[in-house]
C-alpha atoms as one frame of an Amber mdcrd trajectory, in Angstrom:
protein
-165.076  -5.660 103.261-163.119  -4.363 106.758-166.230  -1.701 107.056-168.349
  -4.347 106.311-166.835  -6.679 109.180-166.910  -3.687 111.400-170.605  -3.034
 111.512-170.835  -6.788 111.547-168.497  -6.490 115.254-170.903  -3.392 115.953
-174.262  -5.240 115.485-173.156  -8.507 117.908-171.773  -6.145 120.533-174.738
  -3.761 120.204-177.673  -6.118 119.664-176.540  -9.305 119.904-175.020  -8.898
 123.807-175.868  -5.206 124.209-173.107  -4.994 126.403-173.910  -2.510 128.830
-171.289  -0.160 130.686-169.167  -1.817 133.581-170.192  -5.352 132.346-167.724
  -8.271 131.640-167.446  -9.785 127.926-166.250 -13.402 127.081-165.675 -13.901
 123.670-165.088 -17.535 122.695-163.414 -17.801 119.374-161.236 -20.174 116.965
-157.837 -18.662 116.654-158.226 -18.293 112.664-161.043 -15.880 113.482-158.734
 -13.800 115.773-158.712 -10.373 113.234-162.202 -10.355 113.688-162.557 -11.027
 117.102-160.065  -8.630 118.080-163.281  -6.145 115.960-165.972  -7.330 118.640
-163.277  -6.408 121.542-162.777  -3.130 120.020-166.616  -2.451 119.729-167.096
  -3.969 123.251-164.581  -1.288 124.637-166.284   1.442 122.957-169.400   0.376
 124.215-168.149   0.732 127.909-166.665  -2.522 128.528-165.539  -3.588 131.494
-163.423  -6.319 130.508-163.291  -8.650 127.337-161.743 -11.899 128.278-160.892
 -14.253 125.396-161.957 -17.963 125.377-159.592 -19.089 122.042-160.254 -22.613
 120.787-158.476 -24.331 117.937-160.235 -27.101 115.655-156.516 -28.606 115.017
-155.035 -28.780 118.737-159.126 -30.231 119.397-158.197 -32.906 116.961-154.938
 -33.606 118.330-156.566 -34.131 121.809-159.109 -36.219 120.845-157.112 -38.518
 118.887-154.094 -39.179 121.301-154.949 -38.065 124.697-154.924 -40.257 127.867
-158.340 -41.996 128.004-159.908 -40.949 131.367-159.334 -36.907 129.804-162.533
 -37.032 128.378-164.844 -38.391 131.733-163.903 -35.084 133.794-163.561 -30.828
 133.150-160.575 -29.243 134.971-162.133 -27.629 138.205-160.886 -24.471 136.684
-163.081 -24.128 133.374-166.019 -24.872 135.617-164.936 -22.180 138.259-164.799
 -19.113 135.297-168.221 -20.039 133.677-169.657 -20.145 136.852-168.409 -17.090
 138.278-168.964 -14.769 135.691-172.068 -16.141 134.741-173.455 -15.734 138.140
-171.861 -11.750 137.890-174.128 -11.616 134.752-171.373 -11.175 132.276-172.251
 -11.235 128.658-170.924 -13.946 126.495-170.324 -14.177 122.416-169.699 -17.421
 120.914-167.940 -17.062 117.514-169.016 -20.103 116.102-166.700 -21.349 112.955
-165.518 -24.466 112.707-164.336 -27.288 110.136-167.520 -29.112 109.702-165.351
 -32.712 109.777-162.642 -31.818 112.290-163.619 -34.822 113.991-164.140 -37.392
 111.326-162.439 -40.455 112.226-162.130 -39.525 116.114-163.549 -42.158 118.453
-167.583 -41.453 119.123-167.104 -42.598 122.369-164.303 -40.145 123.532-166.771
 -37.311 122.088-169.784 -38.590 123.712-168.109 -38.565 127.391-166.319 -35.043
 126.811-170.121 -33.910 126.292-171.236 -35.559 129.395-168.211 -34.692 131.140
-168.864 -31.041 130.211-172.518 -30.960 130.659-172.174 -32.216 134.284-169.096
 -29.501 135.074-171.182 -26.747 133.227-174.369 -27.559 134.317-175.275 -24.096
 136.408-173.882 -21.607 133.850-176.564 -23.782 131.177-179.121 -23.613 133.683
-178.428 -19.806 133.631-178.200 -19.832 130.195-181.376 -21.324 129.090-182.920
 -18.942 131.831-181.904 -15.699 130.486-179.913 -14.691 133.372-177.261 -12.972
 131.269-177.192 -11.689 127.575-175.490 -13.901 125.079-175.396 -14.211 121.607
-173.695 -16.965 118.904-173.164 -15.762 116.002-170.490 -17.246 112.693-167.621
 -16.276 110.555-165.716 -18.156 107.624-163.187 -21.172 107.752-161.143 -22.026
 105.120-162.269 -26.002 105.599-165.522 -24.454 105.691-165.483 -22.217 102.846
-164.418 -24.792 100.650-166.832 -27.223 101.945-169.762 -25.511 100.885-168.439
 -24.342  97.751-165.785 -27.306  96.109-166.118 -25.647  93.007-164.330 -22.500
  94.175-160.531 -21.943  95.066-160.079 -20.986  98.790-159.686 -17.366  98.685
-162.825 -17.268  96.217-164.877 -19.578  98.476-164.294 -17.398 101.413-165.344
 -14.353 100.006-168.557 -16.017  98.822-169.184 -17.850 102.443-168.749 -14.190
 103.985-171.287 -12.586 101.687-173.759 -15.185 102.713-172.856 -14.856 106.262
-173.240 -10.531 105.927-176.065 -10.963 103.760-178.159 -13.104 106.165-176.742
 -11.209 109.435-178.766  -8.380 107.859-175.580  -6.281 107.439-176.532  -3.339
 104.969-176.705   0.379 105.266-177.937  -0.025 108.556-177.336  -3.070 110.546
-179.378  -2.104 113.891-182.169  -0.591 112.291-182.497  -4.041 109.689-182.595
  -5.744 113.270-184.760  -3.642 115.379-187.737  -3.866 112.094-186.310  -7.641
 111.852-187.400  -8.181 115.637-190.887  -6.262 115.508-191.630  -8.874 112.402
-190.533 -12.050 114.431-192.534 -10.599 117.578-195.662 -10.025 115.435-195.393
 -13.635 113.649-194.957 -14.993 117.128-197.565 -13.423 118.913-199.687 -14.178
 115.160-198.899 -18.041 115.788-199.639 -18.385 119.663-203.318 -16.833 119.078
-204.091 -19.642 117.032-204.738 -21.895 119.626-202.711 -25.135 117.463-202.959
 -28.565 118.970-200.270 -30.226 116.883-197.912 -29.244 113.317-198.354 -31.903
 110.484-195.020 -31.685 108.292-195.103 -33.357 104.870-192.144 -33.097 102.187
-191.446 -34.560  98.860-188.470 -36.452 100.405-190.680 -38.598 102.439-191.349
 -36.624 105.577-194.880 -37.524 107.073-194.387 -36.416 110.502-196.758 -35.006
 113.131-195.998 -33.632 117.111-198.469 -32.469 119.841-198.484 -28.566 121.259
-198.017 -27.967 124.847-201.593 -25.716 125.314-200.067 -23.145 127.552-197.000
 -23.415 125.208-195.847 -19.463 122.911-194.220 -19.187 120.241-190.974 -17.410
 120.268-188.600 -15.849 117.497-185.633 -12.931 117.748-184.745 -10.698 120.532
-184.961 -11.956 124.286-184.291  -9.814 127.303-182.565 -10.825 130.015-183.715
 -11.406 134.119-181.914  -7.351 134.249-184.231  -6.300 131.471-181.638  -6.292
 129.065-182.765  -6.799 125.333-180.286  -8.931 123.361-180.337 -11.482 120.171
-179.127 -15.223 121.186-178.817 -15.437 117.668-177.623 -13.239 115.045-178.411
 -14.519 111.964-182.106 -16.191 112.811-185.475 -16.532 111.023-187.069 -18.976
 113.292-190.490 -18.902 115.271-190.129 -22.145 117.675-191.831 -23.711 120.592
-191.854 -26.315 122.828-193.923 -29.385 121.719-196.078 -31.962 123.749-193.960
 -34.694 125.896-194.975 -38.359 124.326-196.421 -36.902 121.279-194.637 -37.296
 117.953-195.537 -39.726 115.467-194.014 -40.226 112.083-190.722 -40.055 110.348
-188.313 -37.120 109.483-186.031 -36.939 106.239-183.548 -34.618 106.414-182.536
 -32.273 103.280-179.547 -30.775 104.567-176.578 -32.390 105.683-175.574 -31.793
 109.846-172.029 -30.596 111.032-172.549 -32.656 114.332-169.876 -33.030 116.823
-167.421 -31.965 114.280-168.695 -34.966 111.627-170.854 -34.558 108.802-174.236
 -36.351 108.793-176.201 -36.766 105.303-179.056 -38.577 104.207-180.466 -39.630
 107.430-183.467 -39.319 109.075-185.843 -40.776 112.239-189.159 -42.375 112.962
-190.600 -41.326 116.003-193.707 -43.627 117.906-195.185 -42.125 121.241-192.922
 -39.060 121.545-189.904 -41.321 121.235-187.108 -41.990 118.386-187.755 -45.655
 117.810-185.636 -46.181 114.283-182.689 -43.926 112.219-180.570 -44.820 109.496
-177.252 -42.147 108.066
């Protein structure tokens, strides 16, 4: 399993941020995934690093804060959060986001608190999104096991069984076999080819139907691609935002969405779980829900 987790460390530093010699790394990770973050800033030293600088979060200490801090915490971002994403994002440093986290953490937590931290942050963080969404620099998200997760997704297991099982599914779909670059580089060619398959179509809208009720239909943008794996950056650096991914998405039409949506998976949203809910849409807009 360590070899395994290596060439896991190897692919995200590689192809996920293809860190590239002399750049800055930020890793963002939960402390219980420090062994293998501390992989990714071995890997990202090899590679020719310049610096790896760790952004540590911790789902319990988020709890805490949520649930007894001062009230006007969550309506402002220190200065000094706001100051690091936007400096190195504007120096194009490469960021990895280690995404693991207790899928309930917040259960119980006031919405309202959660909902202003998100403005709050949004607002403060605004330029290194911007930058973000435009490619500017590479970056990458990518997941490891939790114990609350683990267990979570399999009840029926003990903890040290469930894990093993949740990081088999994570390798597994992260395409980490004999050859983790190569799986990715053939991986990329087939989302490119799908893509570029889907745009020439010329579709004016996607009807989804499902057994569970789902009778939903949304307009296409005409100028609109689709898009799937690898990006490359404003440098002309190639780099997966996602490692695992399967998807081919696009953008749809403004004011054109009619129908209703069933969900068949539950949603880890905002650290609370959300099952059995689903959305009507009428002109583009959410008109009705129920969870």
């Amino acid at each position: 399993m360590e070899e395994k987790l290596r060439e896991y460390a190897k692919l995200l530093i590689e192809l996920g941020v293809n860190v590239q010699p002399g750049q800055t790394l930020v890793i963002a990770s939960p402390v219980d995934c420090a062994h293998f973050a501390r992989l990714c800033v071995a890997e990202a030293y090899a590679a020719g690093c310049r610096e790896v600088v760790m952004n540590w979060n911790d789902d319990a200490l988020t709890r805490e804060k949520y649930l007894h801090a001062a009230d006007e915490v969550f309506d402002s971002v220190h200065s000094w959060t706001a100051d690091f994403f936007e400096k190195v994002s504007a120096e194009g440093g490469a960021w990895l986001a280690i995404h693991a986290v207790d899928p309930e953490n917040l259960k119980g937590c006031d919405p309202d608190r959660i909902q202003r931290a998100q403005i709050a942050s949004g607002k403060a963080l605004e330029g290194f999104r911007r930058r973000e969404t435009n490619n500017e620099f590479p970056w990458c998200v990518c997941s490891v096991p939790t114990e609350r997760w683990a267990r979570k997704v399999f009840p029926e297991l003990e903890t040290e069984a469930a894990m093993e099982k949740l990081w088999e599914a994570i390798l597994s779909t992260s395409r980490v076999d004999e050859d983790p670059v190569a799986a990715w580089e053939a991986h990329n060619k087939d989302l490119h080819d799908r893509c570029r398959y889907l745009s020439g179509l010329g579709i004016r809208e996607l009807r989804y139907k499902s057994a569970n009720g789902t009778d939903f239909t949304v307009g296409m943008i005409p100028e609109a691609q689709f898009c799937g794996g690898g990006e490359t950056s404003l440098q002309g650096v190639f780099f997966n935002p996602n490692i695992p991914t399967e998807e081919c998405f696009i953008s749809p039409m403004k004011g054109v969405a009619e129908g209703i949506v069933y969900a068949t998976k539950p949603l880890s949203y905002q650290g609370q779980l959300i099952d059995g809910f689903w959305i009507r849409f009428q002109e583009g807009k959410a008109v009705e829900w129920h969870a």
